[in-house]
Amino acid sequence: MSKATILVVDDEKLICWSLKENLEKENYEVLTAGSGEEAMEIINRAQPDLILQDNKLPGISGMELLEHVKKIREESLVIMMTAYGDVHTSVQAMKLGAYDFVEKPFDFEKMKLTIAKALETVNLKQEVQVYKSRQKAQYGLDNIVGETPAMQKVFEMVGKLSKSDATTVLLQGESGTGKDVIAKAIHYQSRRAEKPYMEINCTSLPDTLIESELFGHEKGAFTDAKAMKKGLFELTDGGTILLDEIGDMPMSTQAKLLRVIENKSFKRVGGIKDIVVDVRIIAATNKDLKEASGEGTFREDLFYRLKVFPIYLPPLRERKNDIPLLAQYFIQLFNREFKRKVRGISRETEELMMRYDWPGNVRELKNVIERAIILESSEMILSEHLPMEITIPSQPASSQKLPVKLPAEGISLAEVEKELIQQALETAHGNQVHAARLLKMSRDTLRYRMKKYDLL
Ligand SMILES: Nc1ncnc2c1ncn2[C@@H]1O[C@H](COP(=O)(O)OP(=O)(O)OP(=O)(O)O)[C@@H](O)[C@H]1O
Ligand SMILES: [Mg+2]
């Protein structure tokens, strides 16, 4: 770090001189001013990191200078030097935003410590700021790829949310479609960005724990509750909470959640006090909540409350035009990580990727590219470095799993066969050659079976 600059403001020349001497020994850069007016002029020009000022100054007073400094730059660090025992002035200085005060005559060792501590706080604040803006860039929409209309619509919704006060969002999409990244983007684009972002996976917690995780508990609320604990809703106040896999949330917790959404307040487990919070809830799921509410495993009223602002992330197979772009994005990502220089994917690789259905969605594509970059020694990702399920064209229909499922109570195979033969004949408008082809059998076999089932 470069040297910190300290401005000493005092009309007593001797004090200015001795502080300058001593502080320079501590490796600070020191400027001095004999009056408030002179100090202001220096502040405009040099922007010191810390101002050490006397309260009693000729011309404008120490308090006026402090007020002025704080008005120009709120985060300015000011340490006030006050007369010994002048509590009133010290308190007033703190109220006006001074970082600390030292009483005159001062002990230089103590003064040194106060200065070091103050500068450390500033550094820390600046670091947090840098970290936050980095986080903002990392989780912003810039790192989410998608050109297809379906994804553009998602981005548009995220944009709308950033300006809206809507406190509930329902994020639906298959596993690996990007629900997590979209949830983070929603948070970091919104006015809540500086406040906490928390995630909780409703599947991974046992029913007994989830309520205390979400809402906290009072001391003695249950056997293990040895002390009061704040829950996620309290800790996330002002920010955003992602309730992942909301479809797996126990029914009793769902009821409590609905109350939080409606009343914006809740009670800790075992508590009586209402705690008011302002939290945006993003509920994510890869389940069909409407279906779940029909089956009675998800509260219908909660479902309707959540879906006020729905965002649907389509599976990758329905937005295949994003595949080349995503592949390129991940190549750059892993090039950086593994210090590689892969340029792109070969034509054949691209064709295979476009043909494949990506059941694991974007996550699967990301993993495929990561693996290929590790294996690849040429400039392009070649098809030989793709996993087998992508390179081997899908199996003929006969060896694939049938789309029909055996009902629990069983079924007559003969009846199924008869029904399918009838359907094939209907589709083929009675043409037996076509119907046989649909059923992948010879015409003779078809005729034999038609006879068997009295269809001739
Ligand atoms: N549009 C996208 N652009 C860039 N990276 C993406 C995109 N969508 C997803 N990813 C990446 O794919 C991976 C999976 O995404 P994510 O974890 O958000 O999926 P998910 O929908 O939450 O899945 P699950 O339901 O399994 O939790 C992550 O590494 C994420 O960074
Ligand atoms: Mg997820």
PDB file of N, CA and C in Angstrom, residues 414-415 417-419 421-422 425 432 445-456:
ATOM      1  N   ALA A 414     -51.784 -58.645 -24.519  1.00  0.00           N
ATOM      2  CA  ALA A 414     -52.512 -58.876 -25.767  1.00  0.00           C
ATOM      3  C   ALA A 414     -53.389 -57.665 -26.107  1.00  0.00           C
ATOM      4  N   GLU A 415     -54.006 -57.105 -25.070  1.00  0.00           N
ATOM      5  CA  GLU A 415     -54.870 -55.950 -25.339  1.00  0.00           C
ATOM      6  C   GLU A 415     -54.061 -54.737 -25.794  1.00  0.00           C
ATOM      7  N   GLU A 417     -51.259 -54.867 -27.362  1.00  0.00           N
ATOM      8  CA  GLU A 417     -50.814 -55.135 -28.727  1.00  0.00           C
ATOM      9  C   GLU A 417     -51.938 -54.843 -29.717  1.00  0.00           C
ATOM     10  N   LYS A 418     -53.130 -55.312 -29.374  1.00  0.00           N
ATOM     11  CA  LYS A 418     -54.274 -55.100 -30.254  1.00  0.00           C
ATOM     12  C   LYS A 418     -54.536 -53.598 -30.443  1.00  0.00           C
ATOM     13  N   GLU A 419     -54.501 -52.875 -29.334  1.00  0.00           N
ATOM     14  CA  GLU A 419     -54.746 -51.428 -29.374  1.00  0.00           C
ATOM     15  C   GLU A 419     -53.714 -50.709 -30.248  1.00  0.00           C
ATOM     16  N   ILE A 421     -51.908 -52.008 -32.649  1.00  0.00           N
ATOM     17  CA  ILE A 421     -52.098 -52.376 -34.067  1.00  0.00           C
ATOM     18  C   ILE A 421     -53.235 -51.540 -34.666  1.00  0.00           C
ATOM     19  N   GLN A 422     -54.310 -51.394 -33.902  1.00  0.00           N
ATOM     20  CA  GLN A 422     -55.423 -50.581 -34.395  1.00  0.00           C
ATOM     21  C   GLN A 422     -54.997 -49.136 -34.634  1.00  0.00           C
ATOM     22  N   LEU A 425     -52.905 -48.860 -37.744  1.00  0.00           N
ATOM     23  CA  LEU A 425     -53.737 -48.949 -38.958  1.00  0.00           C
ATOM     24  C   LEU A 425     -54.498 -47.634 -39.199  1.00  0.00           C
ATOM     25  N   GLN A 432     -51.725 -51.434 -44.914  1.00  0.00           N
ATOM     26  CA  GLN A 432     -51.038 -52.418 -44.052  1.00  0.00           C
ATOM     27  C   GLN A 432     -49.512 -52.324 -44.138  1.00  0.00           C
ATOM     28  N   THR A 445     -46.217 -60.593 -40.598  1.00  0.00           N
ATOM     29  CA  THR A 445     -46.418 -60.676 -39.147  1.00  0.00           C
ATOM     30  C   THR A 445     -47.633 -59.848 -38.747  1.00  0.00           C
ATOM     31  N   LEU A 446     -47.746 -58.667 -39.372  1.00  0.00           N
ATOM     32  CA  LEU A 446     -48.887 -57.809 -39.039  1.00  0.00           C
ATOM     33  C   LEU A 446     -50.191 -58.522 -39.379  1.00  0.00           C
ATOM     34  N   ARG A 447     -50.209 -59.109 -40.576  1.00  0.00           N
ATOM     35  CA  ARG A 447     -51.450 -59.772 -41.004  1.00  0.00           C
ATOM     36  C   ARG A 447     -51.781 -60.939 -40.076  1.00  0.00           C
ATOM     37  N   TYR A 448     -50.730 -61.631 -39.671  1.00  0.00           N
ATOM     38  CA  TYR A 448     -50.918 -62.768 -38.769  1.00  0.00           C
ATOM     39  C   TYR A 448     -51.570 -62.304 -37.453  1.00  0.00           C
ATOM     40  N   ARG A 449     -51.058 -61.171 -36.956  1.00  0.00           N
ATOM     41  CA  ARG A 449     -51.590 -60.681 -35.678  1.00  0.00           C
ATOM     42  C   ARG A 449     -52.983 -60.066 -35.844  1.00  0.00           C
ATOM     43  N   MET A 450     -53.207 -59.444 -36.999  1.00  0.00           N
ATOM     44  CA  MET A 450     -54.531 -58.859 -37.231  1.00  0.00           C
ATOM     45  C   MET A 450     -55.583 -59.970 -37.207  1.00  0.00           C
ATOM     46  N   LYS A 451     -55.169 -61.101 -37.772  1.00  0.00           N
ATOM     47  CA  LYS A 451     -56.070 -62.244 -37.797  1.00  0.00           C
ATOM     48  C   LYS A 451     -56.349 -62.717 -36.375  1.00  0.00           C
ATOM     49  N   LYS A 452     -55.241 -62.797 -35.626  1.00  0.00           N
ATOM     50  CA  LYS A 452     -55.330 -63.270 -34.248  1.00  0.00           C
ATOM     51  C   LYS A 452     -56.300 -62.411 -33.423  1.00  0.00           C
ATOM     52  N   TYR A 453     -56.254 -61.105 -33.685  1.00  0.00           N
ATOM     53  CA  TYR A 453     -57.097 -60.207 -32.886  1.00  0.00           C
ATOM     54  C   TYR A 453     -58.414 -59.852 -33.588  1.00  0.00           C
ATOM     55  N   ASP A 454     -58.718 -60.622 -34.622  1.00  0.00           N
ATOM     56  CA  ASP A 454     -59.972 -60.388 -35.302  1.00  0.00           C
ATOM     57  C   ASP A 454     -60.075 -58.995 -35.935  1.00  0.00           C
ATOM     58  N   LEU A 455     -58.988 -58.573 -36.518  1.00  0.00           N
ATOM     59  CA  LEU A 455     -58.996 -57.220 -37.098  1.00  0.00           C
ATOM     60  C   LEU A 455     -59.035 -57.242 -38.613  1.00  0.00           C
ATOM     61  N   LEU A 456     -59.104 -58.418 -39.182  1.00  0.00           N
ATOM     62  CA  LEU A 456     -59.094 -58.495 -40.663  1.00  0.00           C
ATOM     63  C   LEU A 456     -60.507 -58.429 -41.227  1.00  0.00           C
TER      64      LEU A 456
END
